[in-house]
Amino acid sequence: MRSNASDADLASAAAAGDDAAFNVLHLRYESLVRSVVRAEARGHRDTDDITQEVFARAWTKLPGLRDSALFRPWLLQITRRAIVDHYRHHARRPTLENDDDLALGALPSATAGPDEITELRDLARSVKSGIGGLSKRDATALSLAVHFGFGPTEIGEALSISPGNAKVVLHRARKRLRDAIELPHDTEGVAI
């Protein structure tokens, strides 16, 4: 199967058992899936495992894909479900209490004063807490928009909702996050 074939042609061929067609799809979408996983899983050590799980699931479920032209949104949906499953599976994993403080200690520049460091840590905790309070759908919509520049159409595809509904979800998610961390609607040009 040629690498310039459409997703629909490749997905149809792969569903029929063509390993080479699936390999082309894997190469075409591995970086996107890895990026989404990295942003959502927040645990870089698990990124490879989750990414591999996504493509394993895609390979086994591909014969059930009704419209091969929808391979990309279908793959993003599998990615989303794999991340949710990962969270469920690791929900009981103990975390070290000072992990965030250690990571945050590396963020400020060497010239930052104690007040600035404290302010950044407080802000990071507020954002983390705010995101933690969002639904998985809201957190995913925000991540896709902020980290990957996805628009309503792509967010809608990833969440299996219409682009219009994706706009509403994204707008409400941004408002919920702002309210949760008590930031004004425009924080020095930083779009949440």
Short mmCIF file of N, CA and C in Angstrom, two decimals:
data_model
loop_
_atom_site.label_atom_id
_atom_site.label_comp_id
_atom_site.label_asym_id
_atom_site.label_seq_id
_atom_site.Cartn_x
_atom_site.Cartn_y
_atom_site.Cartn_z
N MET A 1 0.86 -1.18 0.00
CA MET A 1 0.00 0.00 0.00
C MET A 1 0.89 1.22 0.00
N ARG A 2 0.55 2.17 -0.83
CA ARG A 2 1.38 3.37 -0.99
C ARG A 2 1.12 4.36 0.15
N SER A 3 2.18 5.07 0.52
CA SER A 3 2.08 6.01 1.64
C SER A 3 1.26 7.24 1.29
N ASN A 4 0.98 7.48 0.02
CA ASN A 4 0.18 8.65 -0.34
C ASN A 4 -1.30 8.29 -0.52
N ALA A 5 -1.68 7.08 -0.18
CA ALA A 5 -3.08 6.66 -0.26
C ALA A 5 -3.89 7.39 0.81
N SER A 6 -5.17 7.51 0.58
CA SER A 6 -6.04 8.19 1.55
C SER A 6 -6.22 7.33 2.80
N ASP A 7 -6.61 7.99 3.88
CA ASP A 7 -6.90 7.25 5.11
C ASP A 7 -7.98 6.20 4.87
N ALA A 8 -9.00 6.58 4.10
CA ALA A 8 -10.11 5.66 3.83
C ALA A 8 -9.62 4.40 3.11
N ASP A 9 -8.78 4.57 2.10
CA ASP A 9 -8.26 3.42 1.37
C ASP A 9 -7.38 2.55 2.26
N LEU A 10 -6.53 3.20 3.04
CA LEU A 10 -5.65 2.46 3.93
C LEU A 10 -6.44 1.72 5.01
N ALA A 11 -7.44 2.40 5.60
CA ALA A 11 -8.24 1.77 6.64
C ALA A 11 -9.02 0.58 6.10
N SER A 12 -9.56 0.72 4.90
CA SER A 12 -10.29 -0.40 4.28
C SER A 12 -9.36 -1.59 4.04
N ALA A 13 -8.18 -1.29 3.51
CA ALA A 13 -7.22 -2.37 3.25
C ALA A 13 -6.76 -3.01 4.56
N ALA A 14 -6.49 -2.20 5.57
CA ALA A 14 -6.04 -2.73 6.86
C ALA A 14 -7.14 -3.57 7.51
N ALA A 15 -8.39 -3.12 7.39
CA ALA A 15 -9.51 -3.88 7.95
C ALA A 15 -9.62 -5.25 7.30
N ALA A 16 -9.20 -5.34 6.04
CA ALA A 16 -9.21 -6.61 5.31
C ALA A 16 -7.98 -7.46 5.62
N GLY A 17 -7.09 -6.95 6.50
CA GLY A 17 -5.94 -7.74 6.91
C GLY A 17 -4.61 -7.31 6.31
N ASP A 18 -4.57 -6.18 5.62
CA ASP A 18 -3.33 -5.72 5.00
C ASP A 18 -2.44 -5.04 6.04
N ASP A 19 -1.42 -5.75 6.50
CA ASP A 19 -0.50 -5.23 7.51
C ASP A 19 0.23 -3.97 7.04
N ALA A 20 0.62 -3.95 5.77
CA ALA A 20 1.36 -2.81 5.24
C ALA A 20 0.51 -1.54 5.27
N ALA A 21 -0.79 -1.66 5.00
CA ALA A 21 -1.68 -0.50 5.04
C ALA A 21 -1.79 0.03 6.47
N PHE A 22 -1.89 -0.89 7.44
CA PHE A 22 -1.98 -0.44 8.83
C PHE A 22 -0.66 0.21 9.26
N ASN A 23 0.45 -0.31 8.79
CA ASN A 23 1.75 0.30 9.12
C ASN A 23 1.83 1.73 8.62
N VAL A 24 1.27 2.00 7.44
CA VAL A 24 1.27 3.36 6.90
C VAL A 24 0.42 4.26 7.79
N LEU A 25 -0.75 3.77 8.20
CA LEU A 25 -1.61 4.54 9.11
C LEU A 25 -0.91 4.78 10.45
N HIS A 26 -0.22 3.77 10.93
CA HIS A 26 0.51 3.89 12.20
C HIS A 26 1.57 4.98 12.09
N LEU A 27 2.35 4.95 11.02
CA LEU A 27 3.38 5.97 10.81
C LEU A 27 2.77 7.36 10.65
N ARG A 28 1.63 7.43 9.98
CA ARG A 28 0.97 8.70 9.71
C ARG A 28 0.44 9.34 11.00
N TYR A 29 -0.04 8.53 11.93
CA TYR A 29 -0.72 9.08 13.10
C TYR A 29 -0.02 8.86 14.44
N GLU A 30 1.11 8.21 14.43
CA GLU A 30 1.78 7.93 15.71
C GLU A 30 2.15 9.21 16.46
N SER A 31 2.65 10.22 15.78
CA SER A 31 3.06 11.44 16.49
C SER A 31 1.85 12.18 17.05
N LEU A 32 0.74 12.20 16.33
CA LEU A 32 -0.47 12.83 16.84
C LEU A 32 -0.97 12.11 18.09
N VAL A 33 -1.06 10.79 18.01
CA VAL A 33 -1.54 10.01 19.16
C VAL A 33 -0.59 10.20 20.34
N ARG A 34 0.69 10.14 20.10
CA ARG A 34 1.68 10.30 21.18
C ARG A 34 1.54 11.69 21.83
N SER A 35 1.31 12.72 21.01
CA SER A 35 1.17 14.07 21.54
C SER A 35 -0.08 14.20 22.41
N VAL A 36 -1.18 13.63 21.95
CA VAL A 36 -2.42 13.68 22.72
C VAL A 36 -2.24 12.91 24.03
N VAL A 37 -1.63 11.76 23.96
CA VAL A 37 -1.40 10.96 25.17
C VAL A 37 -0.49 11.71 26.13
N ARG A 38 0.58 12.27 25.63
CA ARG A 38 1.52 12.99 26.49
C ARG A 38 0.82 14.14 27.21
N ALA A 39 -0.03 14.86 26.49
CA ALA A 39 -0.72 16.00 27.08
C ALA A 39 -1.77 15.56 28.09
N GLU A 40 -2.47 14.51 27.80
CA GLU A 40 -3.57 14.08 28.66
C GLU A 40 -3.12 13.19 29.81
N ALA A 41 -2.18 12.29 29.59
CA ALA A 41 -1.79 11.34 30.63
C ALA A 41 -0.93 11.99 31.70
N ARG A 42 -0.31 13.08 31.37
CA ARG A 42 0.51 13.84 32.30
C ARG A 42 1.61 13.00 32.95
N GLY A 43 1.84 11.82 32.44
CA GLY A 43 2.89 10.97 32.95
C GLY A 43 3.73 10.47 31.80
N HIS A 44 4.80 11.17 31.50
CA HIS A 44 5.59 10.84 30.32
C HIS A 44 6.10 9.41 30.33
N ARG A 45 6.28 8.84 31.49
CA ARG A 45 6.81 7.47 31.53
C ARG A 45 5.80 6.46 30.96
N ASP A 46 4.51 6.82 30.93
CA ASP A 46 3.48 5.92 30.43
C ASP A 46 3.09 6.21 28.98
N THR A 47 3.62 7.25 28.40
CA THR A 47 3.23 7.66 27.05
C THR A 47 3.42 6.54 26.03
N ASP A 48 4.57 5.89 26.05
CA ASP A 48 4.83 4.82 25.08
C ASP A 48 3.85 3.66 25.24
N ASP A 49 3.59 3.29 26.50
CA ASP A 49 2.67 2.17 26.74
C ASP A 49 1.26 2.48 26.25
N ILE A 50 0.79 3.68 26.56
CA ILE A 50 -0.57 4.05 26.15
C ILE A 50 -0.65 4.17 24.63
N THR A 51 0.36 4.76 24.01
CA THR A 51 0.38 4.88 22.55
C THR A 51 0.35 3.50 21.90
N GLN A 52 1.14 2.60 22.42
CA GLN A 52 1.15 1.24 21.88
C GLN A 52 -0.22 0.58 22.06
N GLU A 53 -0.85 0.81 23.20
CA GLU A 53 -2.18 0.25 23.47
C GLU A 53 -3.20 0.80 22.48
N VAL A 54 -3.10 2.08 22.15
CA VAL A 54 -4.04 2.70 21.19
C VAL A 54 -3.97 1.97 19.85
N PHE A 55 -2.75 1.76 19.35
CA PHE A 55 -2.63 1.12 18.04
C PHE A 55 -2.97 -0.37 18.09
N ALA A 56 -2.74 -1.01 19.22
CA ALA A 56 -3.15 -2.41 19.36
C ALA A 56 -4.68 -2.50 19.32
N ARG A 57 -5.35 -1.59 20.02
CA ARG A 57 -6.81 -1.57 19.99
C ARG A 57 -7.32 -1.25 18.58
N ALA A 58 -6.68 -0.28 17.94
CA ALA A 58 -7.11 0.10 16.59
C ALA A 58 -7.00 -1.09 15.64
N TRP A 59 -5.92 -1.82 15.74
CA TRP A 59 -5.71 -2.97 14.85
C TRP A 59 -6.80 -4.01 15.05
N THR A 60 -7.13 -4.30 16.31
CA THR A 60 -8.13 -5.34 16.56
C THR A 60 -9.55 -4.87 16.27
N LYS A 61 -9.82 -3.58 16.41
CA LYS A 61 -11.18 -3.07 16.21
C LYS A 61 -11.43 -2.53 14.80
N LEU A 62 -10.39 -2.44 14.00
CA LEU A 62 -10.53 -1.84 12.67
C LEU A 62 -11.59 -2.52 11.80
N PRO A 63 -11.72 -3.83 11.83
CA PRO A 63 -12.78 -4.44 11.00
C PRO A 63 -14.19 -3.95 11.36
N GLY A 64 -14.38 -3.41 12.54
CA GLY A 64 -15.69 -2.90 12.96
C GLY A 64 -15.93 -1.45 12.60
N LEU A 65 -14.94 -0.76 12.04
CA LEU A 65 -15.09 0.63 11.64
C LEU A 65 -16.05 0.70 10.45
N ARG A 66 -17.18 1.37 10.63
CA ARG A 66 -18.22 1.40 9.60
C ARG A 66 -17.86 2.28 8.41
N ASP A 67 -17.25 3.43 8.68
CA ASP A 67 -16.91 4.36 7.59
C ASP A 67 -15.40 4.59 7.65
N SER A 68 -14.68 4.00 6.74
CA SER A 68 -13.22 4.09 6.76
C SER A 68 -12.71 5.51 6.56
N ALA A 69 -13.55 6.40 6.03
CA ALA A 69 -13.15 7.80 5.86
C ALA A 69 -13.05 8.52 7.20
N LEU A 70 -13.60 7.93 8.24
CA LEU A 70 -13.59 8.52 9.58
C LEU A 70 -12.49 7.91 10.45
N PHE A 71 -11.44 7.40 9.83
CA PHE A 71 -10.38 6.74 10.59
C PHE A 71 -9.76 7.67 11.63
N ARG A 72 -9.42 8.89 11.25
CA ARG A 72 -8.73 9.82 12.17
C ARG A 72 -9.56 10.11 13.42
N PRO A 73 -10.82 10.55 13.30
CA PRO A 73 -11.59 10.78 14.53
C PRO A 73 -11.83 9.50 15.32
N TRP A 74 -11.97 8.39 14.63
CA TRP A 74 -12.14 7.11 15.29
C TRP A 74 -10.89 6.77 16.10
N LEU A 75 -9.72 7.00 15.54
CA LEU A 75 -8.46 6.75 16.24
C LEU A 75 -8.31 7.68 17.45
N LEU A 76 -8.71 8.94 17.30
CA LEU A 76 -8.65 9.88 18.42
C LEU A 76 -9.61 9.46 19.54
N GLN A 77 -10.74 8.88 19.17
CA GLN A 77 -11.68 8.38 20.18
C GLN A 77 -11.06 7.20 20.91
N ILE A 78 -10.41 6.32 20.20
CA ILE A 78 -9.72 5.19 20.85
C ILE A 78 -8.64 5.73 21.78
N THR A 79 -7.93 6.76 21.35
CA THR A 79 -6.90 7.37 22.17
C THR A 79 -7.50 7.90 23.47
N ARG A 80 -8.59 8.61 23.34
CA ARG A 80 -9.27 9.17 24.51
C ARG A 80 -9.69 8.07 25.48
N ARG A 81 -10.24 7.00 24.96
CA ARG A 81 -10.69 5.89 25.82
C ARG A 81 -9.50 5.19 26.48
N ALA A 82 -8.40 5.05 25.75
CA ALA A 82 -7.21 4.42 26.34
C ALA A 82 -6.66 5.27 27.48
N ILE A 83 -6.71 6.58 27.34
CA ILE A 83 -6.24 7.46 28.41
C ILE A 83 -7.16 7.34 29.63
N VAL A 84 -8.46 7.34 29.39
CA VAL A 84 -9.42 7.18 30.50
C VAL A 84 -9.18 5.85 31.20
N ASP A 85 -9.01 4.79 30.43
CA ASP A 85 -8.73 3.47 31.02
C ASP A 85 -7.44 3.50 31.83
N HIS A 86 -6.45 4.21 31.31
CA HIS A 86 -5.18 4.34 32.03
C HIS A 86 -5.40 5.01 33.39
N TYR A 87 -6.18 6.11 33.40
CA TYR A 87 -6.48 6.80 34.65
C TYR A 87 -7.20 5.88 35.63
N ARG A 88 -8.18 5.16 35.13
CA ARG A 88 -8.92 4.23 36.00
C ARG A 88 -8.00 3.17 36.60
N HIS A 89 -7.16 2.62 35.75
CA HIS A 89 -6.27 1.56 36.20
C HIS A 89 -5.26 2.05 37.23
N HIS A 90 -4.79 3.27 37.06
CA HIS A 90 -3.75 3.79 37.94
C HIS A 90 -4.27 4.74 39.01
N ALA A 91 -5.60 4.75 39.20
CA ALA A 91 -6.19 5.67 40.18
C ALA A 91 -5.71 5.37 41.59
N ARG A 92 -5.39 4.13 41.85
CA ARG A 92 -4.97 3.75 43.21
C ARG A 92 -3.47 3.78 43.39
N ARG A 93 -2.76 4.14 42.34
CA ARG A 93 -1.30 4.20 42.44
C ARG A 93 -0.92 5.33 43.39
N PRO A 94 -0.08 5.04 44.38
CA PRO A 94 0.30 6.11 45.32
C PRO A 94 1.19 7.14 44.64
N THR A 95 1.01 8.39 45.05
CA THR A 95 1.86 9.45 44.53
C THR A 95 2.69 10.01 45.67
N LEU A 96 3.84 10.50 45.35
CA LEU A 96 4.68 11.12 46.36
C LEU A 96 4.19 12.53 46.60
N GLU A 97 4.09 12.91 47.84
CA GLU A 97 3.51 14.20 48.18
C GLU A 97 4.28 15.38 47.62
N ASN A 98 5.58 15.27 47.49
CA ASN A 98 6.39 16.40 47.07
C ASN A 98 6.73 16.39 45.58
N ASP A 99 6.15 15.48 44.79
CA ASP A 99 6.44 15.42 43.36
C ASP A 99 6.22 16.76 42.67
N ASP A 100 5.08 17.39 42.95
CA ASP A 100 4.76 18.65 42.29
C ASP A 100 5.72 19.75 42.71
N ASP A 101 6.07 19.77 43.98
CA ASP A 101 7.00 20.80 44.45
C ASP A 101 8.37 20.65 43.79
N LEU A 102 8.81 19.41 43.62
CA LEU A 102 10.11 19.18 42.98
C LEU A 102 10.07 19.63 41.52
N ALA A 103 8.99 19.30 40.83
CA ALA A 103 8.86 19.69 39.43
C ALA A 103 8.73 21.20 39.30
N LEU A 104 7.95 21.78 40.17
CA LEU A 104 7.76 23.23 40.11
C LEU A 104 9.02 23.99 40.47
N GLY A 105 9.87 23.40 41.30
CA GLY A 105 11.11 24.07 41.68
C GLY A 105 12.03 24.29 40.49
N ALA A 106 11.87 23.51 39.45
CA ALA A 106 12.72 23.66 38.27
C ALA A 106 12.18 24.71 37.29
N LEU A 107 10.94 25.16 37.48
CA LEU A 107 10.33 26.08 36.52
C LEU A 107 10.87 27.51 36.57
N PRO A 108 10.93 28.13 37.73
CA PRO A 108 11.36 29.54 37.73
C PRO A 108 12.82 29.68 37.32
N SER A 109 13.12 30.85 36.78
CA SER A 109 14.50 31.10 36.38
C SER A 109 15.37 31.27 37.61
N ALA A 110 16.67 31.19 37.39
CA ALA A 110 17.61 31.30 38.50
C ALA A 110 17.56 32.67 39.15
N THR A 111 17.06 33.68 38.43
CA THR A 111 17.01 35.03 38.97
C THR A 111 15.68 35.33 39.66
N ALA A 112 14.76 34.38 39.69
CA ALA A 112 13.47 34.61 40.32
C ALA A 112 13.65 34.72 41.83
N GLY A 113 12.94 35.66 42.39
CA GLY A 113 13.00 35.85 43.84
C GLY A 113 12.03 34.93 44.55
N PRO A 114 12.11 34.86 45.86
CA PRO A 114 11.23 33.99 46.64
C PRO A 114 9.74 34.29 46.43
N ASP A 115 9.40 35.58 46.31
CA ASP A 115 7.99 35.94 46.11
C ASP A 115 7.48 35.42 44.77
N GLU A 116 8.31 35.56 43.73
CA GLU A 116 7.91 35.09 42.40
C GLU A 116 7.79 33.58 42.38
N ILE A 117 8.70 32.90 43.01
CA ILE A 117 8.65 31.43 43.06
C ILE A 117 7.40 30.98 43.79
N THR A 118 7.09 31.61 44.91
CA THR A 118 5.89 31.27 45.68
C THR A 118 4.64 31.52 44.85
N GLU A 119 4.61 32.65 44.15
CA GLU A 119 3.45 32.98 43.32
C GLU A 119 3.27 31.96 42.19
N LEU A 120 4.37 31.57 41.55
CA LEU A 120 4.28 30.57 40.48
C LEU A 120 3.82 29.22 41.01
N ARG A 121 4.31 28.83 42.16
CA ARG A 121 3.88 27.56 42.76
C ARG A 121 2.39 27.60 43.10
N ASP A 122 1.95 28.72 43.66
CA ASP A 122 0.54 28.85 44.01
C ASP A 122 -0.33 28.80 42.75
N LEU A 123 0.11 29.48 41.70
CA LEU A 123 -0.63 29.47 40.45
C LEU A 123 -0.67 28.06 39.85
N ALA A 124 0.46 27.38 39.87
CA ALA A 124 0.51 26.02 39.32
C ALA A 124 -0.42 25.09 40.10
N ARG A 125 -0.44 25.22 41.41
CA ARG A 125 -1.35 24.41 42.23
C ARG A 125 -2.80 24.72 41.91
N SER A 126 -3.11 26.01 41.74
CA SER A 126 -4.48 26.42 41.41
C SER A 126 -4.92 25.86 40.06
N VAL A 127 -4.03 25.94 39.07
CA VAL A 127 -4.35 25.41 37.74
C VAL A 127 -4.53 23.89 37.82
N LYS A 128 -3.62 23.21 38.50
CA LYS A 128 -3.72 21.76 38.62
C LYS A 128 -5.02 21.37 39.31
N SER A 129 -5.34 22.07 40.38
CA SER A 129 -6.58 21.80 41.10
C SER A 129 -7.78 22.09 40.22
N GLY A 130 -7.74 23.21 39.49
CA GLY A 130 -8.84 23.57 38.60
C GLY A 130 -9.06 22.55 37.51
N ILE A 131 -7.98 22.08 36.90
CA ILE A 131 -8.09 21.06 35.85
C ILE A 131 -8.58 19.75 36.45
N GLY A 132 -8.09 19.43 37.64
CA GLY A 132 -8.53 18.20 38.30
C GLY A 132 -10.02 18.21 38.62
N GLY A 133 -10.59 19.39 38.77
CA GLY A 133 -12.01 19.50 39.06
C GLY A 133 -12.89 19.46 37.82
N LEU A 134 -12.29 19.52 36.64
CA LEU A 134 -13.06 19.47 35.40
C LEU A 134 -13.41 18.04 35.05
N SER A 135 -14.45 17.89 34.27
CA SER A 135 -14.78 16.55 33.76
C SER A 135 -13.70 16.14 32.76
N LYS A 136 -13.61 14.87 32.48
CA LYS A 136 -12.63 14.38 31.50
C LYS A 136 -12.87 15.03 30.14
N ARG A 137 -14.13 15.22 29.78
CA ARG A 137 -14.44 15.83 28.48
C ARG A 137 -13.95 17.27 28.43
N ASP A 138 -14.21 18.03 29.50
CA ASP A 138 -13.76 19.42 29.53
C ASP A 138 -12.23 19.50 29.50
N ALA A 139 -11.58 18.66 30.30
CA ALA A 139 -10.11 18.67 30.34
C ALA A 139 -9.53 18.28 28.98
N THR A 140 -10.13 17.31 28.33
CA THR A 140 -9.67 16.89 27.00
C THR A 140 -9.87 18.00 25.99
N ALA A 141 -11.02 18.65 26.00
CA ALA A 141 -11.29 19.74 25.06
C ALA A 141 -10.28 20.86 25.23
N LEU A 142 -10.01 21.24 26.48
CA LEU A 142 -9.02 22.29 26.74
C LEU A 142 -7.63 21.89 26.25
N SER A 143 -7.25 20.67 26.56
CA SER A 143 -5.92 20.20 26.16
C SER A 143 -5.77 20.18 24.64
N LEU A 144 -6.77 19.70 23.94
CA LEU A 144 -6.70 19.64 22.49
C LEU A 144 -6.60 21.04 21.89
N ALA A 145 -7.31 22.00 22.49
CA ALA A 145 -7.28 23.37 21.99
C ALA A 145 -5.96 24.06 22.33
N VAL A 146 -5.51 23.94 23.57
CA VAL A 146 -4.33 24.68 24.03
C VAL A 146 -3.03 24.04 23.54
N HIS A 147 -2.90 22.74 23.70
CA HIS A 147 -1.64 22.07 23.38
C HIS A 147 -1.47 21.78 21.89
N PHE A 148 -2.57 21.55 21.18
CA PHE A 148 -2.46 21.12 19.79
C PHE A 148 -3.09 22.08 18.81
N GLY A 149 -3.73 23.12 19.29
CA GLY A 149 -4.34 24.10 18.42
C GLY A 149 -5.54 23.57 17.66
N PHE A 150 -6.19 22.54 18.20
CA PHE A 150 -7.36 21.98 17.53
C PHE A 150 -8.50 22.99 17.55
N GLY A 151 -9.23 23.03 16.47
CA GLY A 151 -10.42 23.85 16.37
C GLY A 151 -11.66 23.03 16.73
N PRO A 152 -12.84 23.67 16.66
CA PRO A 152 -14.07 22.97 17.04
C PRO A 152 -14.34 21.70 16.23
N THR A 153 -13.99 21.72 14.96
CA THR A 153 -14.24 20.53 14.14
C THR A 153 -13.42 19.34 14.63
N GLU A 154 -12.12 19.57 14.87
CA GLU A 154 -11.26 18.47 15.32
C GLU A 154 -11.60 18.04 16.74
N ILE A 155 -11.93 18.99 17.61
CA ILE A 155 -12.33 18.65 18.97
C ILE A 155 -13.62 17.85 18.93
N GLY A 156 -14.54 18.28 18.09
CA GLY A 156 -15.79 17.54 17.94
C GLY A 156 -15.56 16.11 17.48
N GLU A 157 -14.64 15.94 16.52
CA GLU A 157 -14.32 14.59 16.04
C GLU A 157 -13.74 13.74 17.16
N ALA A 158 -12.83 14.32 17.93
CA ALA A 158 -12.17 13.57 19.00
C ALA A 158 -13.14 13.20 20.12
N LEU A 159 -14.13 14.06 20.37
CA LEU A 159 -15.07 13.81 21.46
C LEU A 159 -16.39 13.21 20.98
N SER A 160 -16.49 12.97 19.68
CA SER A 160 -17.71 12.43 19.08
C SER A 160 -18.92 13.33 19.31
N ILE A 161 -18.72 14.63 19.10
CA ILE A 161 -19.79 15.61 19.21
C ILE A 161 -19.71 16.52 17.99
N SER A 162 -20.74 17.32 17.78
CA SER A 162 -20.75 18.22 16.62
C SER A 162 -19.78 19.38 16.86
N PRO A 163 -19.30 20.03 15.79
CA PRO A 163 -18.43 21.19 15.97
C PRO A 163 -19.08 22.31 16.79
N GLY A 164 -20.39 22.52 16.59
CA GLY A 164 -21.09 23.53 17.37
C GLY A 164 -21.10 23.18 18.85
N ASN A 165 -21.34 21.92 19.15
CA ASN A 165 -21.32 21.46 20.54
C ASN A 165 -19.91 21.57 21.10
N ALA A 166 -18.91 21.31 20.26
CA ALA A 166 -17.51 21.41 20.71
C ALA A 166 -17.19 22.84 21.12
N LYS A 167 -17.71 23.83 20.36
CA LYS A 167 -17.50 25.24 20.73
C LYS A 167 -18.07 25.52 22.11
N VAL A 168 -19.27 25.02 22.35
CA VAL A 168 -19.93 25.24 23.64
C VAL A 168 -19.16 24.55 24.76
N VAL A 169 -18.74 23.31 24.53
CA VAL A 169 -17.97 22.57 25.53
C VAL A 169 -16.68 23.32 25.86
N LEU A 170 -15.98 23.78 24.84
CA LEU A 170 -14.72 24.49 25.05
C LEU A 170 -14.94 25.80 25.79
N HIS A 171 -15.96 26.55 25.41
CA HIS A 171 -16.27 27.82 26.08
C HIS A 171 -16.58 27.59 27.56
N ARG A 172 -17.42 26.61 27.83
CA ARG A 172 -17.80 26.32 29.22
C ARG A 172 -16.62 25.78 30.02
N ALA A 173 -15.78 24.96 29.38
CA ALA A 173 -14.61 24.43 30.08
C ALA A 173 -13.66 25.54 30.46
N ARG A 174 -13.45 26.49 29.55
CA ARG A 174 -12.58 27.64 29.86
C ARG A 174 -13.15 28.45 31.02
N LYS A 175 -14.46 28.67 31.00
CA LYS A 175 -15.10 29.44 32.07
C LYS A 175 -14.97 28.69 33.40
N ARG A 176 -15.20 27.39 33.39
CA ARG A 176 -15.09 26.61 34.63
C ARG A 176 -13.67 26.65 35.18
N LEU A 177 -12.69 26.57 34.30
CA LEU A 177 -11.30 26.62 34.76
C LEU A 177 -10.98 28.01 35.32
N ARG A 178 -11.40 29.06 34.61
CA ARG A 178 -11.18 30.42 35.13
C ARG A 178 -11.80 30.59 36.51
N ASP A 179 -13.06 30.15 36.63
CA ASP A 179 -13.76 30.27 37.91
C ASP A 179 -13.06 29.46 39.00
N ALA A 180 -12.57 28.28 38.64
CA ALA A 180 -11.92 27.41 39.63
C ALA A 180 -10.61 27.99 40.13
N ILE A 181 -9.89 28.69 39.26
CA ILE A 181 -8.61 29.25 39.70
C ILE A 181 -8.69 30.74 39.96
N GLU A 182 -9.91 31.28 39.84
CA GLU A 182 -10.18 32.67 40.17
C GLU A 182 -9.28 33.65 39.44
N LEU A 183 -9.15 33.44 38.12
CA LEU A 183 -8.39 34.36 37.27
C LEU A 183 -9.36 35.26 36.53
N PRO A 184 -8.95 36.49 36.22
CA PRO A 184 -9.80 37.31 35.36
C PRO A 184 -9.86 36.70 33.97
N HIS A 185 -10.83 37.11 33.17
CA HIS A 185 -11.05 36.49 31.84
C HIS A 185 -9.87 36.70 30.89
N ASP A 186 -9.07 37.72 31.08
CA ASP A 186 -7.90 37.90 30.22
C ASP A 186 -6.71 38.16 31.12
N THR A 187 -5.87 37.16 31.28
CA THR A 187 -4.71 37.26 32.15
C THR A 187 -3.49 37.60 31.31
N GLU A 188 -3.27 38.88 31.11
CA GLU A 188 -2.11 39.35 30.35
C GLU A 188 -1.95 38.64 29.02
N GLY A 189 -3.07 38.45 28.32
CA GLY A 189 -3.01 37.87 26.99
C GLY A 189 -2.88 36.36 26.96
N VAL A 190 -2.89 35.69 28.12
CA VAL A 190 -2.77 34.25 28.16
C VAL A 190 -4.16 33.66 27.99
N ALA A 191 -4.35 32.88 26.92
CA ALA A 191 -5.66 32.28 26.66
C ALA A 191 -5.74 30.94 27.36
N ILE A 192 -6.75 30.82 28.16
CA ILE A 192 -6.97 29.52 28.83
C ILE A 192 -7.98 28.75 28.01
#
